[in-house]
CSV table of N, CA and C in Angstrom, one decimal:
chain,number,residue,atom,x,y,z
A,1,UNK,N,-83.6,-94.2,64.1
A,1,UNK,CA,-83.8,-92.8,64.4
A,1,UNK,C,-83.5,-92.5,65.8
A,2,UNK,N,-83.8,-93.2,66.8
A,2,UNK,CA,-83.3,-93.2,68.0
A,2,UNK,C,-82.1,-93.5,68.4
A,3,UNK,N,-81.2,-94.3,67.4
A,3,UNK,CA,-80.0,-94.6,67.7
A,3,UNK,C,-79.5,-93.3,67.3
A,4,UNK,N,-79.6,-91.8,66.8
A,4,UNK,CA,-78.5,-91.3,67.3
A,4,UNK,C,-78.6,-90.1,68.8
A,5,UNK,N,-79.9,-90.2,68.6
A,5,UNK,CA,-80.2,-89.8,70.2
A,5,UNK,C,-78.6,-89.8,72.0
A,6,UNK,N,-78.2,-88.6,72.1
A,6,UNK,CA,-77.1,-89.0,73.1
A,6,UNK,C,-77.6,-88.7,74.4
A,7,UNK,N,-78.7,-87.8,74.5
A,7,UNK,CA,-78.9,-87.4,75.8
A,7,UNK,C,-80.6,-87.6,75.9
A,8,UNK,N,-81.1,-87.7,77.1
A,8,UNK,CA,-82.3,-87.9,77.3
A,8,UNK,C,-82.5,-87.3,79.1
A,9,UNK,N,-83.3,-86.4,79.0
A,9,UNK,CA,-83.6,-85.8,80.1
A,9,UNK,C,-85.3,-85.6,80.3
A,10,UNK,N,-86.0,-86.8,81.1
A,10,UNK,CA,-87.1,-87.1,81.6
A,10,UNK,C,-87.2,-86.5,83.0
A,11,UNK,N,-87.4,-85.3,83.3
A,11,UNK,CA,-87.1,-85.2,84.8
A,11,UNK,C,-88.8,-84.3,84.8
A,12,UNK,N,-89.1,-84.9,86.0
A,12,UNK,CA,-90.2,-84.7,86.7
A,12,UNK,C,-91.8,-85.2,85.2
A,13,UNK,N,-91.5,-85.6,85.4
A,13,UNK,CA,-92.7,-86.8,84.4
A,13,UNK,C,-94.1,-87.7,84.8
A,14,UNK,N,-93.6,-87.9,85.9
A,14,UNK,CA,-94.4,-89.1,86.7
A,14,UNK,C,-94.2,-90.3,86.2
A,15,UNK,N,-93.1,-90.5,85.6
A,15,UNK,CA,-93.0,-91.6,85.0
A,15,UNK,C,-92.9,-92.5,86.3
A,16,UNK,N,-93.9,-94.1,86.4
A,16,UNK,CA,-93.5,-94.8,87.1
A,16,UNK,C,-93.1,-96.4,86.7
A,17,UNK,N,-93.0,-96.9,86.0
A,17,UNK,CA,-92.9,-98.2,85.4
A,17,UNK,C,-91.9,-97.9,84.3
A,18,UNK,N,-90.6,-98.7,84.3
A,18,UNK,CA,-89.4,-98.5,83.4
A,18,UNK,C,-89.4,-99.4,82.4
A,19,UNK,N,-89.9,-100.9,82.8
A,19,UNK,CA,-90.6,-101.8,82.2
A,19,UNK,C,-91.0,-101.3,80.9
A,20,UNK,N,-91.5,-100.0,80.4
A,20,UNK,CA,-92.6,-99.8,79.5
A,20,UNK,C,-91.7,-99.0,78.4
A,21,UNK,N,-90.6,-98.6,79.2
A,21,UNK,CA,-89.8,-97.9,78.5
A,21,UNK,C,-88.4,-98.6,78.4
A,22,UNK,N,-87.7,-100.0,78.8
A,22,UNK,CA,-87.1,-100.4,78.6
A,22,UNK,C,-86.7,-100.7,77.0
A,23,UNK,N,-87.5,-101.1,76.4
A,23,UNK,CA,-87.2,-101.2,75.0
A,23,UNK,C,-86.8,-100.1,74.2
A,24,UNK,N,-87.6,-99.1,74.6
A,24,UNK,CA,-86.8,-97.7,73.7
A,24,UNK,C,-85.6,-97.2,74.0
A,25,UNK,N,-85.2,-97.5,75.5
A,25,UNK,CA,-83.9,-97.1,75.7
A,25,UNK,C,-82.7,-98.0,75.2
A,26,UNK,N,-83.2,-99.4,75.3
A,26,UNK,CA,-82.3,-100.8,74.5
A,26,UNK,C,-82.0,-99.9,73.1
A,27,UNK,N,-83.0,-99.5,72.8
A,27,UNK,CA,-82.7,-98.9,71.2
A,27,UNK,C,-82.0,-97.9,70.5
A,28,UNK,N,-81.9,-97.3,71.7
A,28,UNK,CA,-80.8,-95.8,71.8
A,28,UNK,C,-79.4,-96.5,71.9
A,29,UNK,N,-78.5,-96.7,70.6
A,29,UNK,CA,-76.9,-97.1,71.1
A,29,UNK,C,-76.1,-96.3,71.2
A,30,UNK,N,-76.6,-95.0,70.8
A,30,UNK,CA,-75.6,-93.8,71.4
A,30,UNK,C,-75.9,-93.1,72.9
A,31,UNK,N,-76.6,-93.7,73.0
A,31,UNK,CA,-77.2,-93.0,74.9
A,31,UNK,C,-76.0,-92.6,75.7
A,32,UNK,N,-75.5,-91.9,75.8
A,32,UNK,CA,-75.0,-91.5,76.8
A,32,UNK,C,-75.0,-90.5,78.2
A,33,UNK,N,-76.0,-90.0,78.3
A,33,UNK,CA,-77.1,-89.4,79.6
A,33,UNK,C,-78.2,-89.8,79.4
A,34,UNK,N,-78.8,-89.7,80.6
A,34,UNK,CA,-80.1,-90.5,80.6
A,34,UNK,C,-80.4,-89.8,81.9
A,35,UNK,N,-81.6,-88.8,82.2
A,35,UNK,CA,-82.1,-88.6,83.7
A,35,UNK,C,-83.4,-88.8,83.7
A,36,UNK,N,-83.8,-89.7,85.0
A,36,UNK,CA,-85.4,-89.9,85.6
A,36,UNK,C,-85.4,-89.4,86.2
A,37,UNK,N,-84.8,-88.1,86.7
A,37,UNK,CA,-84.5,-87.4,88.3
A,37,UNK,C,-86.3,-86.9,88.4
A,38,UNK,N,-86.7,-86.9,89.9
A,38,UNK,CA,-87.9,-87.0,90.2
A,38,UNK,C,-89.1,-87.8,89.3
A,39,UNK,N,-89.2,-88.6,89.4
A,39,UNK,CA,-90.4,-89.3,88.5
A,39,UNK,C,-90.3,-90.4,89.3
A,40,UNK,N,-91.5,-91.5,89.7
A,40,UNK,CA,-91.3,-92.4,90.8
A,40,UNK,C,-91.1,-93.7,90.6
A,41,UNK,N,-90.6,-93.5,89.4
A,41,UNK,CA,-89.8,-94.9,88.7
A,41,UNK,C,-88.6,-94.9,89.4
A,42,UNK,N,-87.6,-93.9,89.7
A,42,UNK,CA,-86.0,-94.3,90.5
A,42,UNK,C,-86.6,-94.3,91.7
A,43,UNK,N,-87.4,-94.9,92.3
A,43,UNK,CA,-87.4,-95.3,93.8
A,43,UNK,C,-87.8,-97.0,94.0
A,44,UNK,N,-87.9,-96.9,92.4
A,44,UNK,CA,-88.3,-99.3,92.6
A,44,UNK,C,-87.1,-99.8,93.3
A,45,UNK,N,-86.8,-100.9,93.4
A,45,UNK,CA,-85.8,-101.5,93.3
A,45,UNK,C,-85.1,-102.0,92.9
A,46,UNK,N,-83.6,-101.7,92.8
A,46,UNK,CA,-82.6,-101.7,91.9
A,46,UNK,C,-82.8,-101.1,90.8
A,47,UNK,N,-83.5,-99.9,90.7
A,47,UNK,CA,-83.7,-98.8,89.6
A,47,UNK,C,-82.1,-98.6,88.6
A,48,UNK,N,-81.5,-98.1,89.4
A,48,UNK,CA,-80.2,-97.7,88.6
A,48,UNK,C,-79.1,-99.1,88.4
A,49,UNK,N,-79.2,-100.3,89.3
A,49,UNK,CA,-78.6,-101.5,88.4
A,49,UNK,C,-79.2,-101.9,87.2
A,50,UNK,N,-80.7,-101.9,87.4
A,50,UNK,CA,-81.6,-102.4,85.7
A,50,UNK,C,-81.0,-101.3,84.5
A,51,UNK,N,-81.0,-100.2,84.9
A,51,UNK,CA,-80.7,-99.3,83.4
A,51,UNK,C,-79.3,-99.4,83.2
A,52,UNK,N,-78.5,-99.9,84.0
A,52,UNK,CA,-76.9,-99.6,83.9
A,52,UNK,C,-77.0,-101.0,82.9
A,53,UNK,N,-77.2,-102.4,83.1
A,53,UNK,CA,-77.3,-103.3,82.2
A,53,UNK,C,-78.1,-103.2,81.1
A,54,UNK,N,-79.1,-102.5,81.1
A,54,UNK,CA,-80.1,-102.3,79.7
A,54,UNK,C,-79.0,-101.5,78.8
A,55,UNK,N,-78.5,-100.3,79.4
A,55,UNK,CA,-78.1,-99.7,78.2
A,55,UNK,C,-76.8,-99.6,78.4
A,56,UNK,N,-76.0,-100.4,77.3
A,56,UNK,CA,-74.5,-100.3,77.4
A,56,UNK,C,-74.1,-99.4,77.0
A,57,UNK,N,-74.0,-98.4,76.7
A,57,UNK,CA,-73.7,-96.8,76.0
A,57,UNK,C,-73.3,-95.8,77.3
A,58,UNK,N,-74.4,-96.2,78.4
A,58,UNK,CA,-74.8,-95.2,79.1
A,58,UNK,C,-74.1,-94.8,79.8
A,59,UNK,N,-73.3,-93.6,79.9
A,59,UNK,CA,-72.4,-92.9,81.0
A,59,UNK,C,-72.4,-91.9,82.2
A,60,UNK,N,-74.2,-91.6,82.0
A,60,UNK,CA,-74.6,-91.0,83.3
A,60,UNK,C,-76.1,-91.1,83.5
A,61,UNK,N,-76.3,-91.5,84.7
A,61,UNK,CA,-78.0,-91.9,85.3
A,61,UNK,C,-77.9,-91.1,86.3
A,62,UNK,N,-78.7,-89.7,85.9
A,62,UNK,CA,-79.7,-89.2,86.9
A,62,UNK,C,-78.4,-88.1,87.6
A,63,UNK,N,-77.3,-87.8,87.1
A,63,UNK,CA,-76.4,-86.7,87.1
A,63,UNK,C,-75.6,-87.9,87.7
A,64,UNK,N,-75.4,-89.0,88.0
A,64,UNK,CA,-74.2,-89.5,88.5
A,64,UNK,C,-73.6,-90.4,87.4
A,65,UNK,N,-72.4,-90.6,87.5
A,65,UNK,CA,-71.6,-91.1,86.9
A,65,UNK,C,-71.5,-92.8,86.8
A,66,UNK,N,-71.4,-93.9,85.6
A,66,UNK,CA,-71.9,-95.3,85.7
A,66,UNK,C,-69.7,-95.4,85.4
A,67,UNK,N,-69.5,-96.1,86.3
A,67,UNK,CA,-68.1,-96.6,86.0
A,67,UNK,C,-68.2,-97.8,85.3
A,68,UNK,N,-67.4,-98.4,85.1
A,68,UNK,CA,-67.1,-99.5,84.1
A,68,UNK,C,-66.9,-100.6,85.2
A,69,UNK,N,-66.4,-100.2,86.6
A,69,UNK,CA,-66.4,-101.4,87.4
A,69,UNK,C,-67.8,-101.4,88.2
A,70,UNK,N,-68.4,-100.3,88.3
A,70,UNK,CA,-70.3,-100.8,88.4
A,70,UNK,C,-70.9,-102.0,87.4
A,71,UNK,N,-70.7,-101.3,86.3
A,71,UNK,CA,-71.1,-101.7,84.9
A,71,UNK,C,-70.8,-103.2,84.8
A,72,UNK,N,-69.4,-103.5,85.1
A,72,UNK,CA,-68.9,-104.8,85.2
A,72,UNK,C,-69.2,-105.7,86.3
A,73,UNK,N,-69.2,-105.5,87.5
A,73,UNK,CA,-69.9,-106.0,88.6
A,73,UNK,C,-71.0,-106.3,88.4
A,74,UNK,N,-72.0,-105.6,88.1
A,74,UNK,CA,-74.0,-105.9,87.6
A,74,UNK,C,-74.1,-106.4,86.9
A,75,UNK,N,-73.3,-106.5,85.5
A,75,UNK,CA,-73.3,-107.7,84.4
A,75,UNK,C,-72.6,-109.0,85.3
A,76,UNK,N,-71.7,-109.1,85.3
A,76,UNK,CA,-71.2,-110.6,86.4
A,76,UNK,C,-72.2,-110.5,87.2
A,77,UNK,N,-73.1,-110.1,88.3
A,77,UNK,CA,-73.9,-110.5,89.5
A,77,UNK,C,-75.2,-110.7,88.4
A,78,UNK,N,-75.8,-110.2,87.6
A,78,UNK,CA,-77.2,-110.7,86.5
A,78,UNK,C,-76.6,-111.8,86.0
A,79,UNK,N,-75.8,-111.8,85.2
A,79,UNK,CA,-75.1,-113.7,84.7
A,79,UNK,C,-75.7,-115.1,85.7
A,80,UNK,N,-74.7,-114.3,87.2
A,80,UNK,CA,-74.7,-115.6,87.9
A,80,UNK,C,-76.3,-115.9,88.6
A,81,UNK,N,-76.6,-114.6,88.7
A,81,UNK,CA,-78.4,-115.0,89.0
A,81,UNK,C,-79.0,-115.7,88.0
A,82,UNK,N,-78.7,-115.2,86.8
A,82,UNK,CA,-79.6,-115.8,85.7
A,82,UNK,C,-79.5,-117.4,85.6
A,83,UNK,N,-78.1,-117.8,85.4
A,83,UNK,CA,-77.6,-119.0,86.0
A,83,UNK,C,-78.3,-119.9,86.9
A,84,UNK,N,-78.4,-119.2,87.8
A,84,UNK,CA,-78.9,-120.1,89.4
A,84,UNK,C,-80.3,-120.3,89.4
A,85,UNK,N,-81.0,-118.7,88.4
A,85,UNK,CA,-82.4,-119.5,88.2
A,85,UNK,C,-82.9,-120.9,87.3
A,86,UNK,N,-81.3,-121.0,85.8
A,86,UNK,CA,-82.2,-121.9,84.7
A,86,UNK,C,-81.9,-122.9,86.0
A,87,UNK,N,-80.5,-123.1,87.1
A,87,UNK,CA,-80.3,-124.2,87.5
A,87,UNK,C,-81.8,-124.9,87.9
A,88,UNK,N,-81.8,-124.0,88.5
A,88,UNK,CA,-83.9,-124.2,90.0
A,88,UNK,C,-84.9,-125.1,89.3
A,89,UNK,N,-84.7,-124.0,87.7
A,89,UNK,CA,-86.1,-124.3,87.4
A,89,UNK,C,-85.9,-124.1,86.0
């Protein structure tokens, strides 16, 4: 039911923890807008690289534009982190 969902506009919400809503957005595969504009979840850190890898669909976070070499860059930099953690530990 949510996969045909294209647009999602959360603005001013108080939403603060994305964590809680990462799974429902995973679930949206037509997502293609998405805004948290004011809510104090986009001021964590690395707010807008987490959603750009959660949801592959997505073509705009928060009125700005997700390019495909963003998109591509965050996927390659989460790989090689993820990597370097099983290496550690």
């Amino acid at each position: 039911h949510l996969a045909v969902v294209k647009e999602v506009y959360l603005i001013k919400n108080e939403l603060e923890d994305i964590g809680e809503l990462s799974e429902t957005i995973n679930g949206m595969s037509n997502l293609r807008i998405l805004s948290f504009k004011d809510n104090p979840l986009t001021k964590a850190q690395k707010y807008r690289d987490y959603i750009v890898i959660l949801s592959k669909t997505l073509e705009e976070l928060d009125g700005k534009k997700i390019l495909a070499k963003e998109r591509e860059y965050l996927v390659k930099l989460y790989a090689l982190k993820h990597a370097k953690q099983e290496k550690q530990g």
